[in-house]
Amino acid sequence: MIKDELQESITEKHARIGVIGLGYVGLPLIVEFALKGFDSTGFEVDEKKAAEVNAGRSYIVDVTGETLSKAVDSGKLSATTDFSKLGECDVVIICVPTPLRKTKDPDMSYILTAGGEIQKYMRRGQLVILESTTYPGTTDEVLQPMFEEKGFKLDEDFLLAFSPERVDPGNPQFQTHNIPKVVGGVSSDSTEIAALLYSQIVESVHPVSSARVAEAAKLWENTFRAINIGMANEMAKVCNALGIDTWEVVNAAATKPFGFMPFYPGPGIGGHCIPLDPHYLSWKARQHGFDSKFISLAEQINSTMPNYVVELVSTALNEEKRSLNGSKVLVLGVAYKKDIDDMRESPALSIIDLLRADGAEVEYHDPFVAEVTFDHAYTIGEAEPLFNQELTDDLISTSDCVVICTEHSNVDYDRVCSLAKVVVDTRNALGKETRDGSKARVVRL
Ligand SMILES: NC(=O)c1ccc[n+]([C@@H]2O[C@H](COP(=O)([O-])OP(=O)(O)OC[C@H]3O[C@@H](n4cnc5c(N)ncnc54)[C@H](O)[C@@H]3O)[C@@H](O)[C@H]2O)c1
């Protein structure tokens, strides 16, 4: 029985693990397996990433070079671009991107390519797990038929499961090993064996009755965040209209020990998850004749936050008798969240675009991001790339307005406030003391 064979090889740590896609999700995952003594092979299309892994050099914030080197030096971890080695693996885990098309429909091409590679080299006895975030039904509607087409039978020849990844890059408290893992197989054998596998590397595994439940649970989690951030953004606009301090309000509400969970407003949502994942759910719901209104509304509010920030900048400059057109604007922080270098879907891109479209001269400083390029998806103004500028006294004092888009920890906000003319703070990065003692005029979201 394939179930018994896999059970034994996993328990004895003989199972060979393959991970397809060594990005924010795949690299920390494969390192955990290697450090627990499993022979682990990473499959990448990007030759540079494969070479970096083999050299023990990490390009992912949650994996230190030291940890990666330890895994590589132990002989348990290697990376390759040769997908024929997939046939040597007992377990194959897919961690490829799941972006949206321009139409905001799911782009399944990465999952299809990875599934195609598995299909090509598949042999009897493998467990395949999909981790990429996707709509309910992907695992059993898309992957299962690909493997069956090859003549393999579920439970007799292969097992198949979905297990969502919940990694939060840059979060020092929760990392792969201590984030509970939801696991749902397309058969009960698949659930059982996939749960056994993850219990080797994570502290808590939560099995569910199907892959679809696991797929939907991930989308529920991220839709919950998108909608609550949408509400926080709307509350910020309401508070501003009423002349009440948004941050004082949310911090006061957050003292309630039950029934309230604080979400904070910001310049818009970014990253590979929150802006995208709810669309996977609404797309699938639409196919079943259901229109998910909360998702649309949150999207509408969140995606227009960059415009709101630019309005705040424009108004602040106006009060200084200046127009946006011709003003020098310094954007502080361009990554989508603090203390990481991830630029995917960062609202700072839209803000810079909108500022430049209105004639502002924009520079940016971000200790984590050396260069910002603008592809056609973002650009409505100039498409010239921008380069990180050193945060000199001169840069701050000669800017007409400083806009804090990301509240990185290693920026001296006291110095910014002592030199700037006007600061628009979209993250509440300036503590109350800094604000009160500030020479600059501070406008907050
Ligand atoms: N980044 C996060 O915080 C996060 C959190 C939870 C879930 N997820 C989900 O996990 C999945 C992966 O996200 P990520 O952030 O790791 O993406 P990523 O872009 O950082 O990494 C994906 C990697 O896959 C590689 N790749 C693409 N096609 C490939 C193929 N056919 N074969 C082999 N490698 C291939 C890319 O080169 C890249 O290195 C997505 O579905 C995402 O929604 C991401």
Tab-separated table of C-alpha atoms and ligand atoms in Angstrom:
chain	number	residue	atom	x	y	z
A	1	MET	CA	0.000	0.000	0.000
A	2	ILE	CA	1.337	3.397	-0.978
A	3	LYS	CA	0.034	4.848	2.298
A	4	ASP	CA	2.037	2.367	4.380
A	5	GLU	CA	5.174	2.879	2.304
A	6	LEU	CA	5.055	6.636	2.696
A	7	GLN	CA	4.150	6.382	6.376
A	8	GLU	CA	7.272	4.348	6.988
A	9	SER	CA	9.628	6.461	4.904
A	10	ILE	CA	8.386	9.680	6.522
A	11	THR	CA	8.567	8.337	10.074
A	12	GLU	CA	12.040	6.915	9.429
A	13	LYS	CA	13.051	10.192	7.732
A	14	HIS	CA	14.045	8.326	4.571
A	15	ALA	CA	11.473	10.141	2.452
A	16	ARG	CA	13.111	12.398	-0.129
A	17	ILE	CA	11.448	15.805	-0.285
A	18	GLY	CA	11.188	17.990	-3.382
A	19	VAL	CA	9.972	21.591	-3.217
A	20	ILE	CA	9.080	23.392	-6.455
A	21	GLY	CA	9.644	27.159	-6.203
A	22	LEU	CA	12.216	28.486	-3.715
A	23	GLY	CA	10.755	31.884	-2.860
A	24	TYR	CA	9.373	33.387	0.356
A	25	VAL	CA	7.378	30.201	0.996
A	26	GLY	CA	9.445	27.399	-0.561
A	27	LEU	CA	12.886	28.286	0.795
A	28	PRO	CA	12.004	28.418	4.529
A	29	LEU	CA	9.975	25.228	4.074
A	30	ILE	CA	12.711	23.182	2.432
A	31	VAL	CA	15.264	24.389	4.978
A	32	GLU	CA	13.027	23.050	7.785
A	33	PHE	CA	12.894	19.622	6.119
A	34	ALA	CA	16.656	19.535	5.542
A	35	LEU	CA	17.421	20.572	9.117
A	36	LYS	CA	15.146	17.781	10.364
A	37	GLY	CA	17.295	15.295	8.429
A	38	PHE	CA	15.274	14.770	5.237
A	39	ASP	CA	17.102	14.637	1.899
A	40	SER	CA	15.644	17.739	0.272
A	41	THR	CA	15.870	19.037	-3.279
A	42	GLY	CA	14.622	22.439	-4.354
A	43	PHE	CA	13.443	22.865	-7.959
A	44	GLU	CA	13.748	26.365	-9.390
A	45	VAL	CA	13.340	27.908	-12.807
A	46	ASP	CA	15.596	30.771	-11.742
A	47	GLU	CA	19.176	29.534	-12.152
A	48	LYS	CA	20.532	32.352	-9.992
A	49	LYS	CA	18.347	31.358	-7.028
A	50	ALA	CA	19.353	27.696	-7.359
A	51	ALA	CA	23.029	28.722	-7.410
A	52	GLU	CA	22.573	31.003	-4.381
A	53	VAL	CA	20.960	28.199	-2.396
A	54	ASN	CA	23.754	25.771	-3.282
A	55	ALA	CA	26.295	28.405	-2.213
A	56	GLY	CA	24.478	28.809	1.129
A	57	ARG	CA	23.583	32.442	0.394
A	58	SER	CA	20.053	33.394	1.392
A	59	TYR	CA	17.929	35.915	-0.502
A	60	ILE	CA	14.908	35.505	1.779
A	61	VAL	CA	14.564	37.597	4.937
A	62	ASP	CA	13.304	34.711	7.118
A	63	VAL	CA	16.225	32.399	6.306
A	64	THR	CA	19.606	33.528	7.589
A	65	GLY	CA	22.732	32.744	5.569
A	66	GLU	CA	23.966	30.819	8.588
A	67	THR	CA	20.904	28.554	8.695
A	68	LEU	CA	20.958	27.992	4.943
A	69	SER	CA	24.688	27.143	4.974
A	70	LYS	CA	24.104	24.717	7.834
A	71	ALA	CA	21.431	22.913	5.804
A	72	VAL	CA	23.560	22.847	2.627
A	73	ASP	CA	26.744	21.791	4.465
A	74	SER	CA	24.870	18.925	6.127
A	75	GLY	CA	24.466	17.465	2.636
A	76	LYS	CA	20.683	17.367	3.097
A	77	LEU	CA	19.796	20.358	0.940
A	78	SER	CA	20.498	21.195	-2.674
A	79	ALA	CA	18.749	23.113	-5.425
A	80	THR	CA	18.480	22.333	-9.102
A	81	THR	CA	16.909	23.483	-12.340
A	82	ASP	CA	16.808	19.875	-13.558
A	83	PHE	CA	13.193	18.783	-13.126
A	84	SER	CA	13.919	15.181	-14.158
A	85	LYS	CA	15.060	14.703	-10.555
A	86	LEU	CA	11.422	15.078	-9.473
A	87	GLY	CA	11.066	11.362	-10.140
A	88	GLU	CA	13.552	10.661	-7.331
A	89	CYS	CA	11.387	12.407	-4.726
A	90	ASP	CA	8.850	10.649	-2.514
A	91	VAL	CA	7.099	13.907	-1.691
A	92	VAL	CA	6.736	16.912	-4.014
A	93	ILE	CA	5.477	20.230	-2.629
A	94	ILE	CA	4.440	23.019	-4.998
A	95	CYS	CA	5.214	26.588	-3.829
A	96	VAL	CA	4.997	28.575	-7.071
A	97	PRO	CA	3.381	32.021	-7.453
A	98	THR	CA	-0.359	32.495	-7.981
A	99	PRO	CA	-0.706	36.013	-9.370
A	100	LEU	CA	-3.707	37.612	-11.047
A	101	ARG	CA	-4.126	38.382	-14.692
A	102	LYS	CA	-4.732	42.007	-15.703
A	103	THR	CA	-8.442	41.176	-15.649
A	104	LYS	CA	-8.033	40.134	-11.964
A	105	ASP	CA	-8.778	36.522	-12.840
A	106	PRO	CA	-6.499	33.841	-11.338
A	107	ASP	CA	-3.321	33.210	-13.295
A	108	MET	CA	-2.967	29.439	-13.002
A	109	SER	CA	-0.039	29.170	-15.414
A	110	TYR	CA	2.603	28.591	-12.700
A	111	ILE	CA	0.611	25.789	-11.055
A	112	LEU	CA	-0.063	24.247	-14.459
A	113	THR	CA	3.628	24.358	-15.392
A	114	ALA	CA	4.701	22.850	-12.064
A	115	GLY	CA	1.941	20.211	-12.312
A	116	GLY	CA	3.098	19.433	-15.871
A	117	GLU	CA	6.684	18.858	-14.694
A	118	ILE	CA	5.469	16.523	-11.946
A	119	GLN	CA	3.255	14.672	-14.406
A	120	LYS	CA	6.203	14.227	-16.784
A	121	TYR	CA	8.501	12.606	-14.215
A	122	MET	CA	5.901	11.068	-11.902
A	123	ARG	CA	6.350	7.555	-10.628
A	124	ARG	CA	4.170	5.337	-8.480
A	125	GLY	CA	4.304	6.027	-4.733
A	126	GLN	CA	4.559	9.817	-4.596
A	127	LEU	CA	2.732	12.285	-2.374
A	128	VAL	CA	2.085	15.639	-4.069
A	129	ILE	CA	1.093	18.669	-2.005
A	130	LEU	CA	0.029	22.060	-3.314
A	131	GLU	CA	0.873	25.013	-1.035
A	132	SER	CA	0.305	27.916	-3.429
A	133	THR	CA	-2.753	29.952	-2.460
A	134	THR	CA	-5.577	29.235	-4.885
A	135	TYR	CA	-9.343	28.873	-5.347
A	136	PRO	CA	-11.242	25.933	-3.824
A	137	GLY	CA	-11.200	23.051	-6.275
A	138	THR	CA	-7.743	23.571	-7.765
A	139	THR	CA	-6.214	20.465	-6.216
A	140	ASP	CA	-8.952	18.034	-7.218
A	141	GLU	CA	-10.144	19.764	-10.423
A	142	VAL	CA	-6.785	20.720	-11.918
A	143	LEU	CA	-3.965	18.609	-10.461
A	144	GLN	CA	-5.728	15.291	-9.824
A	145	PRO	CA	-6.861	14.845	-13.466
A	146	MET	CA	-3.323	15.686	-14.686
A	147	PHE	CA	-1.904	12.769	-12.729
A	148	GLU	CA	-4.804	10.437	-13.560
A	149	GLU	CA	-4.318	11.241	-17.237
A	150	LYS	CA	-0.971	9.543	-16.909
A	151	GLY	CA	-2.760	6.353	-15.872
A	152	PHE	CA	-2.100	6.683	-12.134
A	153	LYS	CA	-4.838	6.006	-9.580
A	154	LEU	CA	-5.385	8.048	-6.434
A	155	ASP	CA	-4.543	6.106	-3.247
A	156	GLU	CA	-3.109	3.214	-5.274
A	157	ASP	CA	-0.377	5.097	-7.120
A	158	PHE	CA	-0.272	8.586	-5.666
A	159	LEU	CA	-1.589	10.749	-2.834
A	160	LEU	CA	-2.566	14.386	-3.227
A	161	ALA	CA	-3.246	17.179	-0.731
A	162	PHE	CA	-3.476	20.926	-0.269
A	163	SER	CA	-1.841	22.674	2.659
A	164	PRO	CA	-1.879	26.459	2.711
A	165	GLU	CA	1.220	28.387	3.660
A	166	ARG	CA	0.777	31.103	6.277
A	167	VAL	CA	4.304	32.465	6.488
A	168	ASP	CA	4.539	36.140	7.430
A	169	PRO	CA	7.900	37.384	6.075
A	170	GLY	CA	9.833	39.412	8.625
A	171	ASN	CA	7.758	38.193	11.595
A	172	PRO	CA	10.323	37.217	14.262
A	173	GLN	CA	7.729	35.480	16.483
A	174	PHE	CA	5.991	33.184	13.995
A	175	GLN	CA	7.920	31.231	11.377
A	176	THR	CA	7.330	28.002	9.458
A	177	HIS	CA	7.937	25.673	12.439
A	178	ASN	CA	5.522	27.320	14.894
A	179	ILE	CA	2.654	28.357	12.599
A	180	PRO	CA	-0.112	25.722	12.788
A	181	LYS	CA	-0.544	23.936	9.453
A	182	VAL	CA	-3.951	23.156	7.932
A	183	VAL	CA	-3.897	20.014	5.764
A	184	GLY	CA	-6.661	18.690	3.502
A	185	GLY	CA	-6.231	15.737	1.167
A	186	VAL	CA	-8.325	14.714	-1.822
A	187	SER	CA	-8.653	11.342	-0.053
A	188	SER	CA	-8.437	10.396	3.611
A	189	ASP	CA	-5.137	8.561	3.010
A	190	SER	CA	-3.764	11.736	1.440
A	191	THR	CA	-4.812	13.837	4.456
A	192	GLU	CA	-3.328	11.377	6.901
A	193	ILE	CA	0.054	11.107	5.187
A	194	ALA	CA	0.367	14.822	4.415
A	195	ALA	CA	-0.463	15.579	8.093
A	196	LEU	CA	2.177	13.065	9.193
A	197	LEU	CA	4.713	14.744	6.922
A	198	TYR	CA	4.112	18.246	8.273
A	199	SER	CA	4.105	17.017	11.867
A	200	GLN	CA	7.831	16.289	11.310
A	201	ILE	CA	8.580	20.000	10.918
A	202	VAL	CA	5.741	22.016	12.480
A	203	GLU	CA	4.484	22.008	16.033
A	204	SER	CA	0.780	21.783	15.251
A	205	VAL	CA	-1.112	20.257	12.316
A	206	HIS	CA	-4.848	20.707	11.761
A	207	PRO	CA	-6.266	18.095	9.348
A	208	VAL	CA	-9.529	18.928	7.547
A	209	SER	CA	-11.913	16.763	5.562
A	210	SER	CA	-10.913	17.826	2.033
A	211	ALA	CA	-8.468	19.828	-0.053
A	212	ARG	CA	-11.298	22.272	-0.813
A	213	VAL	CA	-11.799	23.062	2.876
A	214	ALA	CA	-8.067	23.759	3.220
A	215	GLU	CA	-8.071	25.933	0.075
A	216	ALA	CA	-11.107	27.881	1.305
A	217	ALA	CA	-9.663	28.299	4.831
A	218	LYS	CA	-6.620	30.106	3.425
A	219	LEU	CA	-8.789	32.431	1.343
A	220	TRP	CA	-11.071	33.100	4.322
A	221	GLU	CA	-8.040	34.140	6.413
A	222	ASN	CA	-6.701	36.567	3.848
A	223	THR	CA	-10.117	37.888	2.843
A	224	PHE	CA	-10.726	38.602	6.537
A	225	ARG	CA	-7.580	40.727	6.564
A	226	ALA	CA	-8.366	42.544	3.309
A	227	ILE	CA	-11.886	43.418	4.489
A	228	ASN	CA	-10.803	44.549	7.962
A	229	ILE	CA	-8.026	46.705	6.512
A	230	GLY	CA	-10.650	48.126	4.152
A	231	MET	CA	-12.795	49.029	7.129
A	232	ALA	CA	-9.823	50.599	8.941
A	233	ASN	CA	-9.069	52.675	5.842
A	234	GLU	CA	-12.663	53.843	5.637
A	235	MET	CA	-12.654	54.671	9.366
A	236	ALA	CA	-9.498	56.756	8.811
A	237	LYS	CA	-11.310	58.798	6.168
A	238	VAL	CA	-14.338	59.188	8.456
A	239	CYS	CA	-12.148	60.279	11.397
A	240	ASN	CA	-10.286	62.757	9.182
A	241	ALA	CA	-13.577	64.201	7.973
A	242	LEU	CA	-14.702	64.580	11.604
A	243	GLY	CA	-11.361	66.013	12.740
A	244	ILE	CA	-10.701	63.118	15.139
A	245	ASP	CA	-7.308	61.404	15.532
A	246	THR	CA	-7.726	58.009	13.800
A	247	TRP	CA	-4.846	56.326	15.616
A	248	GLU	CA	-5.981	57.445	19.037
A	249	VAL	CA	-9.424	56.035	18.237
A	250	VAL	CA	-8.221	52.618	17.072
A	251	ASN	CA	-5.756	52.322	19.955
A	252	ALA	CA	-8.534	53.171	22.416
A	253	ALA	CA	-10.878	50.616	20.823
A	254	ALA	CA	-8.106	48.006	20.988
A	255	THR	CA	-8.114	48.150	24.793
A	256	LYS	CA	-11.320	46.084	24.704
A	257	PRO	CA	-10.116	42.640	25.764
A	258	PHE	CA	-12.708	40.696	23.752
A	259	GLY	CA	-14.683	41.026	20.531
A	260	PHE	CA	-12.322	43.528	18.910
A	261	MET	CA	-9.139	43.026	16.933
A	262	PRO	CA	-7.281	46.117	15.767
A	263	PHE	CA	-6.521	46.612	12.081
A	264	TYR	CA	-4.743	49.759	11.013
A	265	PRO	CA	-5.214	52.072	8.070
A	266	GLY	CA	-2.388	52.657	5.622
A	267	PRO	CA	-1.484	53.850	2.138
A	268	GLY	CA	-3.003	50.734	0.539
A	269	ILE	CA	-2.392	46.996	0.672
A	270	GLY	CA	0.590	45.195	-0.826
A	271	GLY	CA	2.436	41.902	-1.034
A	272	HIS	CA	1.673	38.724	-2.891
A	273	CYS	CA	-1.310	37.755	-0.708
A	274	ILE	CA	-3.806	40.279	0.659
A	275	PRO	CA	-4.431	42.266	-2.539
A	276	LEU	CA	-4.691	39.096	-4.648
A	277	ASP	CA	-6.142	36.194	-2.710
A	278	PRO	CA	-9.709	37.509	-2.233
A	279	HIS	CA	-9.994	37.677	-6.033
A	280	TYR	CA	-9.386	33.935	-6.231
A	281	LEU	CA	-12.422	33.454	-4.017
A	282	SER	CA	-14.698	35.975	-5.708
A	283	TRP	CA	-13.759	34.591	-9.142
A	284	LYS	CA	-14.747	31.082	-8.088
A	285	ALA	CA	-17.896	32.342	-6.349
A	286	ARG	CA	-18.922	34.172	-9.550
A	287	GLN	CA	-18.723	30.891	-11.458
A	288	HIS	CA	-21.385	29.626	-9.062
A	289	GLY	CA	-23.574	32.689	-9.570
A	290	PHE	CA	-22.562	34.417	-6.351
A	291	ASP	CA	-21.338	38.001	-6.153
A	292	SER	CA	-19.168	38.556	-3.051
A	293	LYS	CA	-19.917	42.176	-2.198
A	294	PHE	CA	-17.637	42.549	0.831
A	295	ILE	CA	-14.623	41.569	-1.289
A	296	SER	CA	-15.495	44.102	-4.010
A	297	LEU	CA	-16.089	46.875	-1.503
A	298	ALA	CA	-12.839	46.268	0.383
A	299	GLU	CA	-10.958	46.161	-2.922
A	300	GLN	CA	-12.510	49.450	-3.978
A	301	ILE	CA	-11.540	51.167	-0.707
A	302	ASN	CA	-8.056	49.670	-0.411
A	303	SER	CA	-7.080	50.209	-4.021
A	304	THR	CA	-7.948	53.915	-3.885
A	305	MET	CA	-5.905	54.638	-0.754
A	306	PRO	CA	-2.895	55.790	-2.839
A	307	ASN	CA	-5.150	58.441	-4.398
A	308	TYR	CA	-6.238	59.522	-0.924
A	309	VAL	CA	-2.594	59.803	0.200
A	310	VAL	CA	-1.790	61.973	-2.820
A	311	GLU	CA	-4.783	64.177	-1.933
A	312	LEU	CA	-3.348	64.581	1.585
A	313	VAL	CA	0.039	65.547	0.115
A	314	SER	CA	-1.572	67.981	-2.287
A	315	THR	CA	-3.645	69.619	0.466
A	316	ALA	CA	-0.624	69.828	2.776
A	317	LEU	CA	1.404	71.538	0.045
A	318	ASN	CA	-1.495	73.827	-0.746
A	319	GLU	CA	-1.480	75.024	2.846
A	320	GLU	CA	2.160	75.980	2.288
A	321	LYS	CA	1.044	77.909	-0.818
A	322	ARG	CA	2.668	75.342	-3.077
A	323	SER	CA	1.268	73.088	-5.750
A	324	LEU	CA	2.091	69.436	-6.246
A	325	ASN	CA	3.185	70.324	-9.743
A	326	GLY	CA	6.867	71.238	-9.437
A	327	SER	CA	7.234	70.269	-5.759
A	328	LYS	CA	9.971	67.959	-4.512
A	329	VAL	CA	8.469	64.998	-2.706
A	330	LEU	CA	10.550	62.494	-0.759
A	331	VAL	CA	8.928	59.087	-0.250
A	332	LEU	CA	10.224	57.317	2.843
A	333	GLY	CA	9.864	53.538	2.541
A	334	VAL	CA	8.685	51.836	-0.641
A	335	ALA	CA	8.502	48.147	0.375
A	336	TYR	CA	4.958	46.974	1.016
A	337	LYS	CA	5.599	46.504	4.732
A	338	LYS	CA	8.142	47.411	7.357
A	339	ASP	CA	11.615	45.927	7.607
A	340	ILE	CA	11.444	43.776	4.487
A	341	ASP	CA	12.498	44.317	0.867
A	342	ASP	CA	9.365	42.965	-0.854
A	343	MET	CA	8.021	45.393	-3.462
A	344	ARG	CA	5.230	43.214	-4.838
A	345	GLU	CA	2.006	45.225	-5.180
A	346	SER	CA	3.473	47.897	-2.924
A	347	PRO	CA	1.129	50.913	-2.705
A	348	ALA	CA	4.213	53.156	-2.790
A	349	LEU	CA	4.462	52.370	-6.509
A	350	SER	CA	1.013	53.777	-7.193
A	351	ILE	CA	1.675	56.755	-4.927
A	352	ILE	CA	4.897	57.611	-6.773
A	353	ASP	CA	3.107	57.187	-10.101
A	354	LEU	CA	0.260	59.464	-9.076
A	355	LEU	CA	2.638	62.083	-7.655
A	356	ARG	CA	4.697	62.100	-10.852
A	357	ALA	CA	1.579	62.214	-13.000
A	358	ASP	CA	0.678	65.429	-11.139
A	359	GLY	CA	4.076	66.930	-11.886
A	360	ALA	CA	5.919	66.286	-8.616
A	361	GLU	CA	9.642	65.493	-8.625
A	362	VAL	CA	9.879	62.307	-6.586
A	363	GLU	CA	12.862	60.734	-4.830
A	364	TYR	CA	12.761	57.883	-2.360
A	365	HIS	CA	14.744	56.464	0.507
A	366	ASP	CA	14.357	52.832	1.554
A	367	PRO	CA	17.218	51.026	3.292
A	368	PHE	CA	15.924	47.705	1.908
A	369	VAL	CA	15.245	48.602	-1.731
A	370	ALA	CA	18.048	49.763	-4.067
A	371	GLU	CA	15.927	50.428	-7.153
A	372	VAL	CA	12.269	50.774	-8.053
A	373	THR	CA	11.091	49.953	-11.533
A	374	PHE	CA	7.627	50.624	-12.844
A	375	ASP	CA	5.991	48.164	-15.180
A	376	HIS	CA	2.986	49.096	-17.256
A	377	ALA	CA	0.595	47.738	-14.630
A	378	TYR	CA	1.379	50.602	-12.311
A	379	THR	CA	2.458	53.432	-14.477
A	380	ILE	CA	0.154	56.242	-15.325
A	381	GLY	CA	2.889	58.858	-15.224
A	382	GLU	CA	6.595	58.683	-15.971
A	383	ALA	CA	8.010	55.188	-16.210
A	384	GLU	CA	11.611	56.087	-15.335
A	385	PRO	CA	13.112	53.849	-12.650
A	386	LEU	CA	14.096	55.428	-9.330
A	387	PHE	CA	17.118	54.660	-7.154
A	388	ASN	CA	17.459	54.685	-3.406
A	389	GLN	CA	18.802	58.045	-2.153
A	390	GLU	CA	20.883	58.410	0.950
A	391	LEU	CA	18.824	60.089	3.671
A	392	THR	CA	21.018	63.155	4.011
A	393	ASP	CA	20.047	66.287	5.914
A	394	ASP	CA	20.090	68.106	2.592
A	395	LEU	CA	17.668	65.654	0.958
A	396	ILE	CA	15.193	66.005	3.811
A	397	SER	CA	15.408	69.776	4.139
A	398	THR	CA	15.204	70.526	0.422
A	399	SER	CA	12.099	68.367	-0.057
A	400	ASP	CA	8.811	70.226	-0.007
A	401	CYS	CA	7.066	67.235	1.506
A	402	VAL	CA	8.145	63.901	3.011
A	403	VAL	CA	5.641	61.046	2.686
A	404	ILE	CA	6.135	58.068	4.983
A	405	CYS	CA	4.774	55.082	3.068
A	406	THR	CA	6.559	52.311	5.015
A	407	GLU	CA	7.601	52.609	8.660
A	408	HIS	CA	10.984	50.837	8.551
A	409	SER	CA	12.558	50.623	12.013
A	410	ASN	CA	16.031	51.775	10.983
A	411	VAL	CA	15.045	55.310	9.949
A	412	ASP	CA	15.724	58.232	12.289
A	413	TYR	CA	12.280	59.849	12.360
A	414	ASP	CA	13.374	62.457	14.921
A	415	ARG	CA	15.902	63.748	12.424
A	416	VAL	CA	13.317	63.692	9.623
A	417	CYS	CA	10.899	65.753	11.726
A	418	SER	CA	13.593	68.213	12.745
A	419	LEU	CA	14.563	68.958	9.135
A	420	ALA	CA	11.457	68.464	6.985
A	421	LYS	CA	8.947	71.173	6.099
A	422	VAL	CA	5.876	68.950	5.879
A	423	VAL	CA	5.534	65.239	6.696
A	424	VAL	CA	2.583	63.117	5.583
A	425	ASP	CA	2.640	60.036	7.797
A	426	THR	CA	0.501	57.215	6.383
A	427	ARG	CA	1.617	54.630	8.992
A	428	ASN	CA	1.677	56.456	12.289
A	429	ALA	CA	5.440	55.947	12.160
A	430	LEU	CA	6.073	59.119	14.169
A	431	GLY	CA	5.477	58.460	17.825
A	432	LYS	CA	3.486	61.097	19.686
A	433	GLU	CA	6.649	62.557	21.228
A	434	THR	CA	8.336	62.963	17.848
A	435	ARG	CA	5.211	64.557	16.452
A	436	ASP	CA	4.707	66.943	19.334
A	437	GLY	CA	8.368	68.029	19.278
A	438	SER	CA	8.439	68.224	15.491
A	439	LYS	CA	9.455	71.368	13.653
A	440	ALA	CA	7.800	69.998	10.565
A	441	ARG	CA	4.063	70.195	10.053
A	442	VAL	CA	2.829	66.604	10.394
A	443	VAL	CA	-0.270	65.363	8.600
A	444	ARG	CA	-1.461	61.875	9.463
A	445	LEU	CA	-3.757	59.481	7.730
B	1	LIG	N1	4.939	35.534	0.405
B	1	LIG	C1	4.089	35.235	1.363
B	1	LIG	O1	4.116	35.854	2.417
B	1	LIG	C2	3.086	34.104	1.214
B	1	LIG	C3	2.385	33.683	2.361
B	1	LIG	C4	1.478	32.648	2.250
B	1	LIG	C5	1.225	32.080	1.007
B	1	LIG	N2	1.886	32.514	-0.108
B	1	LIG	C6	1.595	31.842	-1.378
B	1	LIG	O2	2.667	30.944	-1.675
B	1	LIG	C7	2.884	30.908	-3.085
B	1	LIG	C8	4.333	31.277	-3.387
B	1	LIG	O3	4.545	32.608	-2.973
B	1	LIG	P1	5.995	33.209	-2.718
B	1	LIG	O4	5.799	34.474	-1.985
B	1	LIG	O5	6.906	32.179	-2.165
B	1	LIG	O6	6.420	33.514	-4.234
B	1	LIG	P2	7.893	33.864	-4.749
B	1	LIG	O7	7.711	34.604	-6.016
B	1	LIG	O8	8.714	34.453	-3.642
B	1	LIG	O9	8.521	32.432	-5.047
B	1	LIG	C9	8.072	31.604	-6.052
B	1	LIG	C10	9.282	30.949	-6.669
B	1	LIG	O10	8.821	30.014	-7.629
B	1	LIG	C11	9.715	30.043	-8.721
B	1	LIG	N3	9.019	29.429	-9.849
B	1	LIG	C12	8.076	29.966	-10.656
B	1	LIG	N4	7.642	29.038	-11.530
B	1	LIG	C13	8.315	27.912	-11.260
B	1	LIG	C14	8.294	26.602	-11.822
B	1	LIG	N5	7.486	26.284	-12.821
B	1	LIG	N6	9.142	25.695	-11.311
B	1	LIG	C15	9.983	26.009	-10.291
B	1	LIG	N7	10.027	27.218	-9.715
B	1	LIG	C16	9.197	28.153	-10.193
B	1	LIG	C17	10.077	31.494	-8.880
B	1	LIG	O11	11.292	31.645	-9.589
B	1	LIG	C18	10.199	31.906	-7.421
B	1	LIG	O12	11.501	31.764	-6.915
B	1	LIG	C19	1.858	31.850	-3.692
B	1	LIG	O13	0.717	31.111	-4.055
B	1	LIG	C20	1.521	32.776	-2.533
B	1	LIG	O14	0.222	33.319	-2.678
B	1	LIG	C21	2.829	33.502	-0.020
